[in-house]
Amino acid sequence: MGTLFVDLDQRDDPWISIEGEQPVPDGVDVIVSLDIFQSQREELLARNDGRIGVYLEPLEPVSAIAGDLDRLSVVALNFPSFADGTSFSKARQLRDAHGFEGEVRGVGDVRIDQIGHMQRCGFNAFVVENDATIAALSKGDNPALHLHYQPAADETKTGPGAKRWARRALD
Amino acid sequence: MTDLKTPVVFTANRLRDGEVVWLGANGRWVETVDASLPATTQAEQTQLAAIAAQSDADNVIVEPYEIDVSLDAGSVTPVRFRERIRASGPTIRLDLGKQAQNTAHAA
Amino acid sequence: MYRYDEFDHEFVESRVAQFRDQVARRVSGELSEDNFKPIRLQNGVYLQLHAYMLRVAVPYGTLNSQQMRMLAHIARKYDRDYGHFTTRQNIQFNWPKLEDIPDILADLASVEMHAIQTSGNCIRNVTADHFAGASADEIADPRPYAEILRQWSTVHPEFLFLPRKFKIAVIGAGVDRAAMQFHDIGLEVKRNAADELGFGVFIGGGLGRTPMVAKQVRDFVAEADLLSYCEAILRVYNLSGRRDNKYKARIKILVHETGIDELKQQIEAEFERIREGVLKLPDEDVRSIEAYFAAPAFEELPNESAKLEAAQAADPGFARWVGRNVSAHKAPGYAIVTVALKGTGEAPGDATSAQMDVLAGLGEAYSFDELRVSHEQNVILPHVRLDDLKAVYDALLAHGMASANAGLITDIIACPGLDYCALATARSIPVAQEISQRFSDLDRQNEIGELKLKISGCINACGHHHAGHIGILGVEKRGEELYQVTLGGSGDETAAIGEIIGRGFASDEITNAVETLVDTYLARRLSDDETFLEAYRRMGPAPFKEALYPPAPATEAA
């Protein structure tokens, strides 16, 4: 389900998503739901034959995994609908408050006109289901504006003559 | 063939300019409610709904929906007040909307 | 006033180009309505009852004459020769074609205007006191802060898909002319004990179906922390605001359900984390924005004008207009003029292109090229010499804009209502028109004194009916329009929500009901100086209820 883009390049997805009652297989990279992570936390963190990621629904807070972020390689944040923007703030919490350096992937209703905003909030990977978005990303189209007024998770990109509070990244 | 309790027509806005339109004969979208094609049976309603959905998918119109109408001597009158305003124009600006065009034709 | 720098120009122009491409993709069918709708909304384009509608931002209500002329041009060229000034200091055009909108936005960009974030679940146009930079009672001009907030919030990537829309207002005086406490964030510029500038911060105000007066979350936030504090509020809201029910999604519900103390803790914790970060405002940056709003070069004038006094003595109509529509200015010899777009029987807030051109000319000739839009749907000339008031009045009179009713019962706020709006359940404008005709006698209006009457055509309350001394809410009941009356609301610094007085009135009864309320007030006020609101607060609803709903005869009461 869905096509993975990492840094806007299409990739095969090495990660297996595990939900519900499904047992966690050995020897593969898995992204598990928060429920599974919490109920099997010790076994999962003790695993040494496969990397671990956690998938969070909008109402599942980043604080639930904050203590284990240094052991996680991926945090997948769901957009149940493009209109639910909770995960924008969660990406910023991961990057800014917790300094998470692994992959932050957007999954669910990810659309081309939001990709640029997601990147600015700290997402670097997307699992896309929307056909128009897959087509656009495959062609290398990203209609995001290259100008912006405010610092976000990408605050290191500073344009010339910028106000500190109004970063004007010119990519 | 089941008759509807109240006849219905389909209405929408034209994509390019936003003009209020109603679904008329031959799958055409018309600019006056009088020229619309009412459905009086469930079968007709289903057919018109399919045409409206297709026009939506074809990007001719946006946000189609059906409205109740009453039929009298060839004229089609929406039942709800909101839809009557939509069919004629702002009640406080008789020089605007469909009602203005009607006056212009009559003049 | 603020002028775009190169960055602003490039930003707005690229946004126009982006939207032009999106409209082309929509018309060609490449973009479905489902994908296009959120995009068009973020560019101020709605689909209304009759047509598309374009809402153009007037940042903190400030315009120059060239911009006002451009609004007139757009009304003439692309619309039906008029526009509607709104309760959020914006202007709406009611009949644009989708295909023309990229051209309209390009025309707007040429005069440093746009329609960005005038719709959608994002941070909307930041509003401010319409007397900013002019009023005698001002502590500091709120507009530099509103401009800083405008820049920070423009296409803020994190806050474009909030649970619901988000409105910010800034005032710079103890008197609140911007209904600040009915905003998601209300900011009151103030000085602390050390005489430093900062803000009192209020959150969770709003109207709509669950009206609430904002709660103070901070007595004082330092100027340098403005953006950090606002970003902390927005982040907490975006993470915790409800998304399961659009009617419970505003921050006011989060404040109500979580409690202000708990929410304040979350906001303060986030603020502490980010306050020393990149959002901290360097003093030189604030001062450089402030410089754009520096007072114009006022002449040194005496505080009185013999010319004005002579004109008032010669022309009672003019004298009356001066009494109602002219307010005290901070510079001696100057005054603030309120142009009430509330002529008898007219649609509140509507102006024709010709009227907009006249206003632009007056701004240029008599007000240092500045105009304002007020949330009460009037236009303000903020800096007029006392000597020039008569010339301004004469020009307004010649173009039907000299109504001497500012703050009186016919200075009505009304939303577009069912005549234009796809969400409305009843008409607002005809009610406003009938009331304005019934009370058209200015002697009677002046006898009644200050009375804020506000009308909404549905529960979303764009006409601020909850904040009206008399509020009217139009609903649909069994296919008919029905008007509910609320009393005792207020949008000023004594903000209050009006209380429903009883059963509603049919469209042919509502004006009589208003007249009954007014007559009850006149018969029972303690003096000419006791306003309707003061009298209501003293007496409560009982006498008004009795007058509106006389007790039924005993035989029927059984």
JSON list of N, CA and C in Angstrom, two decimals, chain C residues 177-198:
[
{"chain": "C", "resi": 177, "resn": "ARG", "atom": "N", "xyz": [-11.65, 48.58, 20.71]},
{"chain": "C", "resi": 177, "resn": "ARG", "atom": "CA", "xyz": [-12.50, 48.83, 19.54]},
{"chain": "C", "resi": 177, "resn": "ARG", "atom": "C", "xyz": [-12.44, 47.67, 18.55]},
{"chain": "C", "resi": 178, "resn": "ALA", "atom": "N", "xyz": [-11.74, 46.59, 18.90]},
{"chain": "C", "resi": 178, "resn": "ALA", "atom": "CA", "xyz": [-11.53, 45.50, 17.95]},
{"chain": "C", "resi": 178, "resn": "ALA", "atom": "C", "xyz": [-12.15, 44.18, 18.42]},
{"chain": "C", "resi": 179, "resn": "ALA", "atom": "N", "xyz": [-13.01, 44.23, 19.44]},
{"chain": "C", "resi": 179, "resn": "ALA", "atom": "CA", "xyz": [-13.63, 43.00, 19.97]},
{"chain": "C", "resi": 179, "resn": "ALA", "atom": "C", "xyz": [-12.57, 41.94, 20.27]},
{"chain": "C", "resi": 180, "resn": "MET", "atom": "N", "xyz": [-11.46, 42.42, 20.84]},
{"chain": "C", "resi": 180, "resn": "MET", "atom": "CA", "xyz": [-10.29, 41.58, 21.08]},
{"chain": "C", "resi": 180, "resn": "MET", "atom": "C", "xyz": [-10.63, 40.32, 21.88]},
{"chain": "C", "resi": 181, "resn": "GLN", "atom": "N", "xyz": [-11.55, 40.46, 22.84]},
{"chain": "C", "resi": 181, "resn": "GLN", "atom": "CA", "xyz": [-11.85, 39.31, 23.70]},
{"chain": "C", "resi": 181, "resn": "GLN", "atom": "C", "xyz": [-12.78, 38.28, 23.04]},
{"chain": "C", "resi": 182, "resn": "PHE", "atom": "N", "xyz": [-13.11, 38.50, 21.77]},
{"chain": "C", "resi": 182, "resn": "PHE", "atom": "CA", "xyz": [-13.84, 37.48, 21.02]},
{"chain": "C", "resi": 182, "resn": "PHE", "atom": "C", "xyz": [-12.95, 36.85, 19.95]},
{"chain": "C", "resi": 183, "resn": "HIS", "atom": "N", "xyz": [-11.66, 36.82, 20.22]},
{"chain": "C", "resi": 183, "resn": "HIS", "atom": "CA", "xyz": [-10.71, 36.21, 19.28]},
{"chain": "C", "resi": 183, "resn": "HIS", "atom": "C", "xyz": [-10.03, 34.99, 19.91]},
{"chain": "C", "resi": 184, "resn": "ASP", "atom": "N", "xyz": [-9.48, 34.15, 19.05]},
{"chain": "C", "resi": 184, "resn": "ASP", "atom": "CA", "xyz": [-8.77, 32.97, 19.55]},
{"chain": "C", "resi": 184, "resn": "ASP", "atom": "C", "xyz": [-7.56, 33.40, 20.37]},
{"chain": "C", "resi": 185, "resn": "ILE", "atom": "N", "xyz": [-6.83, 34.40, 19.85]},
{"chain": "C", "resi": 185, "resn": "ILE", "atom": "CA", "xyz": [-5.84, 35.08, 20.68]},
{"chain": "C", "resi": 185, "resn": "ILE", "atom": "C", "xyz": [-6.15, 36.57, 20.62]},
{"chain": "C", "resi": 186, "resn": "GLY", "atom": "N", "xyz": [-6.27, 37.19, 21.78]},
{"chain": "C", "resi": 186, "resn": "GLY", "atom": "CA", "xyz": [-6.40, 38.64, 21.85]},
{"chain": "C", "resi": 186, "resn": "GLY", "atom": "C", "xyz": [-5.16, 39.19, 22.54]},
{"chain": "C", "resi": 187, "resn": "LEU", "atom": "N", "xyz": [-4.58, 40.22, 21.96]},
{"chain": "C", "resi": 187, "resn": "LEU", "atom": "CA", "xyz": [-3.37, 40.82, 22.52]},
{"chain": "C", "resi": 187, "resn": "LEU", "atom": "C", "xyz": [-3.65, 42.28, 22.84]},
{"chain": "C", "resi": 188, "resn": "GLU", "atom": "N", "xyz": [-3.32, 42.66, 24.06]},
{"chain": "C", "resi": 188, "resn": "GLU", "atom": "CA", "xyz": [-3.48, 44.05, 24.45]},
{"chain": "C", "resi": 188, "resn": "GLU", "atom": "C", "xyz": [-2.10, 44.63, 24.75]},
{"chain": "C", "resi": 189, "resn": "VAL", "atom": "N", "xyz": [-1.66, 45.56, 23.90]},
{"chain": "C", "resi": 189, "resn": "VAL", "atom": "CA", "xyz": [-0.35, 46.17, 24.13]},
{"chain": "C", "resi": 189, "resn": "VAL", "atom": "C", "xyz": [-0.42, 46.98, 25.42]},
{"chain": "C", "resi": 190, "resn": "LYS", "atom": "N", "xyz": [0.55, 46.78, 26.29]},
{"chain": "C", "resi": 190, "resn": "LYS", "atom": "CA", "xyz": [0.57, 47.51, 27.56]},
{"chain": "C", "resi": 190, "resn": "LYS", "atom": "C", "xyz": [2.01, 47.70, 28.03]},
{"chain": "C", "resi": 191, "resn": "ARG", "atom": "N", "xyz": [2.15, 48.52, 29.06]},
{"chain": "C", "resi": 191, "resn": "ARG", "atom": "CA", "xyz": [3.46, 48.69, 29.68]},
{"chain": "C", "resi": 191, "resn": "ARG", "atom": "C", "xyz": [3.45, 48.07, 31.06]},
{"chain": "C", "resi": 192, "resn": "ASN", "atom": "N", "xyz": [4.56, 47.41, 31.44]},
{"chain": "C", "resi": 192, "resn": "ASN", "atom": "CA", "xyz": [4.62, 46.85, 32.80]},
{"chain": "C", "resi": 192, "resn": "ASN", "atom": "C", "xyz": [5.15, 47.90, 33.77]},
{"chain": "C", "resi": 193, "resn": "ALA", "atom": "N", "xyz": [5.37, 47.47, 35.01]},
{"chain": "C", "resi": 193, "resn": "ALA", "atom": "CA", "xyz": [5.80, 48.41, 36.05]},
{"chain": "C", "resi": 193, "resn": "ALA", "atom": "C", "xyz": [7.13, 49.06, 35.69]},
{"chain": "C", "resi": 194, "resn": "ALA", "atom": "N", "xyz": [7.97, 48.34, 34.96]},
{"chain": "C", "resi": 194, "resn": "ALA", "atom": "CA", "xyz": [9.26, 48.89, 34.56]},
{"chain": "C", "resi": 194, "resn": "ALA", "atom": "C", "xyz": [9.15, 49.72, 33.28]},
{"chain": "C", "resi": 195, "resn": "ASP", "atom": "N", "xyz": [7.92, 49.98, 32.85]},
{"chain": "C", "resi": 195, "resn": "ASP", "atom": "CA", "xyz": [7.66, 50.80, 31.67]},
{"chain": "C", "resi": 195, "resn": "ASP", "atom": "C", "xyz": [8.11, 50.14, 30.37]},
{"chain": "C", "resi": 196, "resn": "GLU", "atom": "N", "xyz": [8.22, 48.80, 30.39]},
{"chain": "C", "resi": 196, "resn": "GLU", "atom": "CA", "xyz": [8.58, 48.08, 29.16]},
{"chain": "C", "resi": 196, "resn": "GLU", "atom": "C", "xyz": [7.30, 47.69, 28.42]},
{"chain": "C", "resi": 197, "resn": "LEU", "atom": "N", "xyz": [7.40, 47.66, 27.09]},
{"chain": "C", "resi": 197, "resn": "LEU", "atom": "CA", "xyz": [6.24, 47.26, 26.28]},
{"chain": "C", "resi": 197, "resn": "LEU", "atom": "C", "xyz": [6.08, 45.75, 26.26]},
{"chain": "C", "resi": 198, "resn": "GLY", "atom": "N", "xyz": [4.85, 45.34, 26.24]},
{"chain": "C", "resi": 198, "resn": "GLY", "atom": "CA", "xyz": [4.56, 43.91, 26.15]},
{"chain": "C", "resi": 198, "resn": "GLY", "atom": "C", "xyz": [3.07, 43.74, 25.91]}
]
